[in-house]
PDB file of C-alpha atoms in Angstrom:
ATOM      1  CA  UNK J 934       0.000   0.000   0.000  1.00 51.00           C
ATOM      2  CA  UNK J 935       2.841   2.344   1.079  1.00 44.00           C
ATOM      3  CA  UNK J 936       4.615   1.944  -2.280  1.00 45.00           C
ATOM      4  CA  UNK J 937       1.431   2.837  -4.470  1.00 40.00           C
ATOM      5  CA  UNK J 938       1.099   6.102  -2.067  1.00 35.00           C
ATOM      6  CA  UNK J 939       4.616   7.037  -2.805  1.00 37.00           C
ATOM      7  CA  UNK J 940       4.809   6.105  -6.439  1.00 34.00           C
ATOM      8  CA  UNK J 941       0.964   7.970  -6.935  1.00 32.00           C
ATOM      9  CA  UNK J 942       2.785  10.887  -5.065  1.00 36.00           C
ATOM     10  CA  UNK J 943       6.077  10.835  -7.346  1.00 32.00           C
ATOM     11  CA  UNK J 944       3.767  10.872 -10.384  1.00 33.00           C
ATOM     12  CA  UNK J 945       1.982  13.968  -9.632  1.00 35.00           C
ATOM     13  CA  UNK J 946       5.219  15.518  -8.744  1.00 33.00           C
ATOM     14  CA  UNK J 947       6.498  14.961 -11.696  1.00 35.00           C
ATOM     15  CA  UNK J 948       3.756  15.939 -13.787  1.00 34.00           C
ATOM     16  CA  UNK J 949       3.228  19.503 -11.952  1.00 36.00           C
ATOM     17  CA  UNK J 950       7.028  19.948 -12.927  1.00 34.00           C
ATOM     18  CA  UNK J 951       6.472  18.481 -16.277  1.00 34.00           C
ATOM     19  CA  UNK J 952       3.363  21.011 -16.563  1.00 37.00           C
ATOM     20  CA  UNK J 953       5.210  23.926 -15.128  1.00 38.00           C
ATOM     21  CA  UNK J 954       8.240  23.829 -17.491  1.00 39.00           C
ATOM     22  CA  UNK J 955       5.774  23.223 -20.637  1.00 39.00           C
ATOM     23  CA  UNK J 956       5.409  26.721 -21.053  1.00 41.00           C
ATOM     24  CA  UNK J 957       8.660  27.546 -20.632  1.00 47.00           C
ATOM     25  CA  UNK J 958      10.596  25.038 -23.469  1.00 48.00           C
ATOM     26  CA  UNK J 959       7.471  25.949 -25.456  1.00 65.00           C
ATOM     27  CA  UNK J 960       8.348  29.753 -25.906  1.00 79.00           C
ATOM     28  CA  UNK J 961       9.079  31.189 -29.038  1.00 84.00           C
ATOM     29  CA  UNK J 962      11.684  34.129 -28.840  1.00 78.00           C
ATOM     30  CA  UNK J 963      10.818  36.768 -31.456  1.00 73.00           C
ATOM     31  CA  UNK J 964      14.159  38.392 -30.236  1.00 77.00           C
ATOM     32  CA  UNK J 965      16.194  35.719 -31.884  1.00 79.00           C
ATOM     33  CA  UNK J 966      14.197  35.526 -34.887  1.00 76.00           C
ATOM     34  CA  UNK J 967      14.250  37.859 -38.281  1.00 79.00           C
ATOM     35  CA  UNK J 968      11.247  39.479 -39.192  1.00 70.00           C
ATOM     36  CA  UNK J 969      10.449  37.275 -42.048  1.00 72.00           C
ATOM     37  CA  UNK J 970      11.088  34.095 -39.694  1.00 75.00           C
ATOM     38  CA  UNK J 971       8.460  35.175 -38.184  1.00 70.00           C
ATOM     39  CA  UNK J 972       5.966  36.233 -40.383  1.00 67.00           C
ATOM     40  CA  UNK J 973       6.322  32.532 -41.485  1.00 68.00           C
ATOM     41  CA  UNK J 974       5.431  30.957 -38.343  1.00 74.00           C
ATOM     42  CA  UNK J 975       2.755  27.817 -39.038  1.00 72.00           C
ATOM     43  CA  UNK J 976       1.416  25.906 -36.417  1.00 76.00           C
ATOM     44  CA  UNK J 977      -1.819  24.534 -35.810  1.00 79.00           C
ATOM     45  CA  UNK J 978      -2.957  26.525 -32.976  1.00 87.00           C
ATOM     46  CA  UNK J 979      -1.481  28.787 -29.770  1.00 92.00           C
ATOM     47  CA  UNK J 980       1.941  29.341 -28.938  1.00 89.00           C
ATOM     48  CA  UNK J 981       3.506  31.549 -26.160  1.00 90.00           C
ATOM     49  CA  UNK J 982       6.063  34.261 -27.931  1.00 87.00           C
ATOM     50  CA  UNK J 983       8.201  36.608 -26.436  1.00 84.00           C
ATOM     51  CA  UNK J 984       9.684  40.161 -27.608  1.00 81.00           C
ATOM     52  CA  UNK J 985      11.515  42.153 -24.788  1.00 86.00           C
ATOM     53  CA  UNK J 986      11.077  39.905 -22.536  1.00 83.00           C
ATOM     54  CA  UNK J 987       6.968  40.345 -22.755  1.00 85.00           C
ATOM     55  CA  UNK J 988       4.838  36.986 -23.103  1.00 87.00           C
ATOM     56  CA  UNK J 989       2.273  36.715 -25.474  1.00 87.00           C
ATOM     57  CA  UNK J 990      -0.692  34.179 -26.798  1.00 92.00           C
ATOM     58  CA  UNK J 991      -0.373  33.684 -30.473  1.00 92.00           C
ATOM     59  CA  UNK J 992      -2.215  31.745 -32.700  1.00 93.00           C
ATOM     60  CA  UNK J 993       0.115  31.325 -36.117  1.00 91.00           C
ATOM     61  CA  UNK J 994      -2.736  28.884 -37.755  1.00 93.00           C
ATOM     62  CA  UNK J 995      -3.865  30.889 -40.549  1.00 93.00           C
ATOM     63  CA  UNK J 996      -1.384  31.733 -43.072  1.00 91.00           C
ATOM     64  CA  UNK J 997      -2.578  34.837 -44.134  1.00 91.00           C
ATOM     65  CA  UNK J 998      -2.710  36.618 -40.373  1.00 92.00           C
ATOM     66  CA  UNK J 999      -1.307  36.300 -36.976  1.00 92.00           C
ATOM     67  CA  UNK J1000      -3.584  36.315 -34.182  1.00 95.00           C
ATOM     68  CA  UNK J1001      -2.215  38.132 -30.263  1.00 92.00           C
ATOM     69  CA  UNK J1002      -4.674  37.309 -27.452  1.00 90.00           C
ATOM     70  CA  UNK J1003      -3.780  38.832 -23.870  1.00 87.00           C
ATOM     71  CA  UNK J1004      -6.982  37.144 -22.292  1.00 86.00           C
ATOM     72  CA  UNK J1005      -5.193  35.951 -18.717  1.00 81.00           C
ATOM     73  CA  UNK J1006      -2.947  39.296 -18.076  1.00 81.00           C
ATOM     74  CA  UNK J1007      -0.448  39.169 -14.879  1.00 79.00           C
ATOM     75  CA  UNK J1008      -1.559  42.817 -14.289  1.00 75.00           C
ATOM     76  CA  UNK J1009      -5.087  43.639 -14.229  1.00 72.00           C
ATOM     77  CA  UNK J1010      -5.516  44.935 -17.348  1.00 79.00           C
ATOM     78  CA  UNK J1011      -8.062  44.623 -19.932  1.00 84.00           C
ATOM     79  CA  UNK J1012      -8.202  41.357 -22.466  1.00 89.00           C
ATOM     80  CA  UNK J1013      -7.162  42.231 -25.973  1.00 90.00           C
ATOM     81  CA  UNK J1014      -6.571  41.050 -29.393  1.00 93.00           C
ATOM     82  CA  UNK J1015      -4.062  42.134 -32.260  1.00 94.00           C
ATOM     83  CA  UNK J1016      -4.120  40.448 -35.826  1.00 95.00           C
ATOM     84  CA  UNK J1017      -1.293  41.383 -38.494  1.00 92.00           C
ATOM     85  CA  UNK J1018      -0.695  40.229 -41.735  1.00 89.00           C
ATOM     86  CA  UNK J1019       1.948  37.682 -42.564  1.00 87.00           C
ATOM     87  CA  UNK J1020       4.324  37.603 -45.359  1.00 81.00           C
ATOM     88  CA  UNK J1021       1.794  35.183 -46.965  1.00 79.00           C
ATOM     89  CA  UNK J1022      -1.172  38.015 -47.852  1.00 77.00           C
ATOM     90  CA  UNK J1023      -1.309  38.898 -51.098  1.00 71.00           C
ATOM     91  CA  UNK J1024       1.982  40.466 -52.416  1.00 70.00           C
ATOM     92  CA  UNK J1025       3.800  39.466 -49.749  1.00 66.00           C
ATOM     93  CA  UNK J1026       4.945  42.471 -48.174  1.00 67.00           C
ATOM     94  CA  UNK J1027       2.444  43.784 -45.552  1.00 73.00           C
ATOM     95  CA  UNK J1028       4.549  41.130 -42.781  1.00 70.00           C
ATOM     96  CA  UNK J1029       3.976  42.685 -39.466  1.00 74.00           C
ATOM     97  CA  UNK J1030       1.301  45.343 -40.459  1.00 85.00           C
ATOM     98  CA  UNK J1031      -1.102  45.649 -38.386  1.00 90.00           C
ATOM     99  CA  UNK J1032      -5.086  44.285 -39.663  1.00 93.00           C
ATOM    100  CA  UNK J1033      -7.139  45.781 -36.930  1.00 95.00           C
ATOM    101  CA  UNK J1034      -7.574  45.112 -32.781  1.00 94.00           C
ATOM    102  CA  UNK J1035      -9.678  45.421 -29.963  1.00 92.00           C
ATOM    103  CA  UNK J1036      -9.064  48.842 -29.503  1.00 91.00           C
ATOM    104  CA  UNK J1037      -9.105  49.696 -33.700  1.00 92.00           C
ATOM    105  CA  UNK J1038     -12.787  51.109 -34.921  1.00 91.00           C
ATOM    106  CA  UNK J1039     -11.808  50.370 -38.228  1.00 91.00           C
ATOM    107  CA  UNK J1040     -15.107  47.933 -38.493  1.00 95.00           C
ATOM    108  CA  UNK J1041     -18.291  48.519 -37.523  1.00 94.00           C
ATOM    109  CA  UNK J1042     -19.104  45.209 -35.929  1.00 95.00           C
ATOM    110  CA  UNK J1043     -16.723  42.243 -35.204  1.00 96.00           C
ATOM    111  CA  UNK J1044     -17.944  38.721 -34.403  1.00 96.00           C
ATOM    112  CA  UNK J1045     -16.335  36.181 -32.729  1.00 97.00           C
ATOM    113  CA  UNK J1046     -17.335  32.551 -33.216  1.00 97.00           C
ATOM    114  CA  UNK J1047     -16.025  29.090 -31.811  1.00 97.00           C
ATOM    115  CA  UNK J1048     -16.946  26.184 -33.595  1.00 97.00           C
ATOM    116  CA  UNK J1049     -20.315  28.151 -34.856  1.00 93.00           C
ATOM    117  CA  UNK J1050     -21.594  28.930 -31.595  1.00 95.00           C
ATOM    118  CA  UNK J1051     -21.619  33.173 -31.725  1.00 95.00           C
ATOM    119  CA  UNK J1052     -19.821  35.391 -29.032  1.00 91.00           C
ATOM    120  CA  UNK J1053     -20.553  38.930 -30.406  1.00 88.00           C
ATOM    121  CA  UNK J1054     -17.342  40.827 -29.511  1.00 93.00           C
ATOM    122  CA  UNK J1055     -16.175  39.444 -26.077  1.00 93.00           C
ATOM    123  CA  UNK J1056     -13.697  42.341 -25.884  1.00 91.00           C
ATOM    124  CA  UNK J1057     -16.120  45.427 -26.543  1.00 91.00           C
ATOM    125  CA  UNK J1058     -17.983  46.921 -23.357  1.00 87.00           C
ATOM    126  CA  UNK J1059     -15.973  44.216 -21.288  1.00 87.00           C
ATOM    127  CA  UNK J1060     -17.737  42.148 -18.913  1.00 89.00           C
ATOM    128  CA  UNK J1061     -16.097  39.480 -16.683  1.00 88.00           C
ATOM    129  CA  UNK J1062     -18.734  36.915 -16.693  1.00 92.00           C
ATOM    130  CA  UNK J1063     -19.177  36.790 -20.564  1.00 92.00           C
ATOM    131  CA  UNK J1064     -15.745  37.544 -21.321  1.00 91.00           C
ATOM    132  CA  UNK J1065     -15.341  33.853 -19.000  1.00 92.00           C
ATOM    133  CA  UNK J1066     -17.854  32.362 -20.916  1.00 94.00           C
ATOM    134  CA  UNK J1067     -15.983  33.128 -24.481  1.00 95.00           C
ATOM    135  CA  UNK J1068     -13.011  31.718 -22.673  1.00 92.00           C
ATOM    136  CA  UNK J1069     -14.090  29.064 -21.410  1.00 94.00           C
ATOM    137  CA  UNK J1070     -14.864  28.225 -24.944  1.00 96.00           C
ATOM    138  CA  UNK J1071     -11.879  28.934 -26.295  1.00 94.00           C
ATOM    139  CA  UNK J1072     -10.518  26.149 -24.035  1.00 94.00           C
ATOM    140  CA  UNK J1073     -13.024  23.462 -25.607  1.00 95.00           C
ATOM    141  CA  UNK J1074     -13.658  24.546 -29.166  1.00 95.00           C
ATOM    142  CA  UNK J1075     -11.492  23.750 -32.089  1.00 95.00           C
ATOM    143  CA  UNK J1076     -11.733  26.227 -34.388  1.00 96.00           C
ATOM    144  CA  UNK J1077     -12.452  30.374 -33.630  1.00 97.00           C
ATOM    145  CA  UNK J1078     -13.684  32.149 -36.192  1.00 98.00           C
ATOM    146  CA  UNK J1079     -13.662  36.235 -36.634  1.00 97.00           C
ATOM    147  CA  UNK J1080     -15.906  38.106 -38.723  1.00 97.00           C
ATOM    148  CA  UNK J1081     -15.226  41.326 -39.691  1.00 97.00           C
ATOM    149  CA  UNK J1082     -18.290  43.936 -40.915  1.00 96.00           C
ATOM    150  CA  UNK J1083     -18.807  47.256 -42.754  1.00 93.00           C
ATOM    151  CA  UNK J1084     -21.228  50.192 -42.815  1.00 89.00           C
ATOM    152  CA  UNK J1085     -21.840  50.197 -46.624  1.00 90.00           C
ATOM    153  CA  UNK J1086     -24.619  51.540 -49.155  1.00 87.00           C
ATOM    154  CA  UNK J1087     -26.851  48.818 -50.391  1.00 83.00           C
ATOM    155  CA  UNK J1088     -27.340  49.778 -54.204  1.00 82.00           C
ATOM    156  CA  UNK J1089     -30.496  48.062 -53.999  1.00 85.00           C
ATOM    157  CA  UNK J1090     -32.365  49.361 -50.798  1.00 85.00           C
ATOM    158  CA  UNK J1091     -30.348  52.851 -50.789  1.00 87.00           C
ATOM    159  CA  UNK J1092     -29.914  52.137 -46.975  1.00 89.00           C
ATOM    160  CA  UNK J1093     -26.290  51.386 -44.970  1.00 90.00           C
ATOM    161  CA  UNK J1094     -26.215  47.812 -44.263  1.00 92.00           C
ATOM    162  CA  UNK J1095     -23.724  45.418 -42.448  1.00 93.00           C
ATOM    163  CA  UNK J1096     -22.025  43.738 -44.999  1.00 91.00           C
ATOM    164  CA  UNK J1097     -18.884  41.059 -44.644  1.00 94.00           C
ATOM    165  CA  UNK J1098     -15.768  42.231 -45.321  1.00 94.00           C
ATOM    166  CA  UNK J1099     -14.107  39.244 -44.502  1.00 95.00           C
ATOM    167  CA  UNK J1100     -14.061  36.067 -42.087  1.00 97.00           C
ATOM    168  CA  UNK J1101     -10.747  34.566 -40.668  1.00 97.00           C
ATOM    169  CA  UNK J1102     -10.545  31.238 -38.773  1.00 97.00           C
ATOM    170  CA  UNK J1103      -7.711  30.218 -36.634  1.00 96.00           C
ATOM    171  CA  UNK J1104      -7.221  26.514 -35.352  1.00 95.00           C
ATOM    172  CA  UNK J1105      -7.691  25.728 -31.678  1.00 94.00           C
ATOM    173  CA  UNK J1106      -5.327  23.373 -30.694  1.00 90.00           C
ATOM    174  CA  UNK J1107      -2.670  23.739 -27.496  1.00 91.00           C
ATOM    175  CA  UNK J1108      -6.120  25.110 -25.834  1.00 90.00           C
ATOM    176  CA  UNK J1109      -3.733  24.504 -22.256  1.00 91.00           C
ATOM    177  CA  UNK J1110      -1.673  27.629 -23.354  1.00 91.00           C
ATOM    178  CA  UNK J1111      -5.118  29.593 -22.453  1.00 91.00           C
ATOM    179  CA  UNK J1112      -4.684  29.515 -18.843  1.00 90.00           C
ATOM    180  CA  UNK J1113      -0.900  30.649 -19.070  1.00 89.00           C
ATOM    181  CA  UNK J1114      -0.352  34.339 -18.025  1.00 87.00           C
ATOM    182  CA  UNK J1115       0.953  36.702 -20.198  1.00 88.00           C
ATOM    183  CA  UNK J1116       1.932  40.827 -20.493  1.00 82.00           C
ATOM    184  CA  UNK J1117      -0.990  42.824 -21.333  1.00 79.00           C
ATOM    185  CA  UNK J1118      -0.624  45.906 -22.988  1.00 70.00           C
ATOM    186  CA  UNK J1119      -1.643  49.104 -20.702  1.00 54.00           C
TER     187      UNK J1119
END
């Protein structure tokens, strides 16, 4: 009996050290990487970065943009989102650029989806319960999808509609990397 106790103990020893260092071996240093390294990036869902020594969420699964989450901040800051273009879109030189954010107003409505099920925009008029809700999501769905809307003219009705502008999914996988902290911008 005494030797399952200490072997079940030695196991979850060994897996809260396995689990700790996991995020650690699993960083990506942008510091050590050229720009076009890493607007090359392809993985299949989140990895933790780090530029300056700051930790970030980033999902590298689309090749045409990079998505930044800071949704678990170590300072009590507000969640927030950054997607730039790779060196993938288009002509192949907007690497880096910036494609909008939660604090942009470039569109007039942004929807967030995972796996279908709709999440309006989790980080516009932030509130802690929903925003848990859309995380708690995150942490089970497998693919998040962001839709991206404009104020245009209808030619037909003469009346400003919502209209698509584009939609942009990102694979879900490494969901752990959710609950890591990271540096939120101010």
């Amino acid at each position: 009996m005494n030797k399952h106790v200490i072997t079940l103990i030695l196991l979850i020893v060994s897996f809260s050290i396995f689990a700790q260092n996991i995020s650690k071996d699993s960083i990506i240093n942008f510091d050590e990487l050229s720009e076009n390294e890493i607007y090359n990036i392809q993985n299949e869902g989140w990895t933790l970065t780090s530029l300056h020594n700051k930790i970030s969420l980033t999902n590298f699964s689309n090749k045409d943009y990079i998505l930044f989450f800071s949704i678990h901040c170590k300072e009590s800051k507000m969640p927030s989102f950054l997607i730039e273009f790779t060196n993938n879109y288009r002509d192949g030189y907007r690497g880096g650029l910036d494609f909008t954010s939660s604090k942009s107003e470039r569109f007039k409505k942004i929807v967030f989806l995972i796996d279908e099920e709709m999440f309006e925009n989790p980080f516009k008029n932030y509130d802690k319960v929903t925003f848990e809700n859309f995380r708690t999501a995150l942490k089970k769905g497998t693919t998040l999808t962001i839709k991206f809307f404009d104020n245009e003219m209808n030619p037909d009705t003469g009346k400003k509609e919502l209209i698509l502008n584009r939609a942009i999914d990102f694979k879900l996988n490494n969901n752990h990397l959710l609950d890591e902290t990271v540096d939120c911008e101010k």
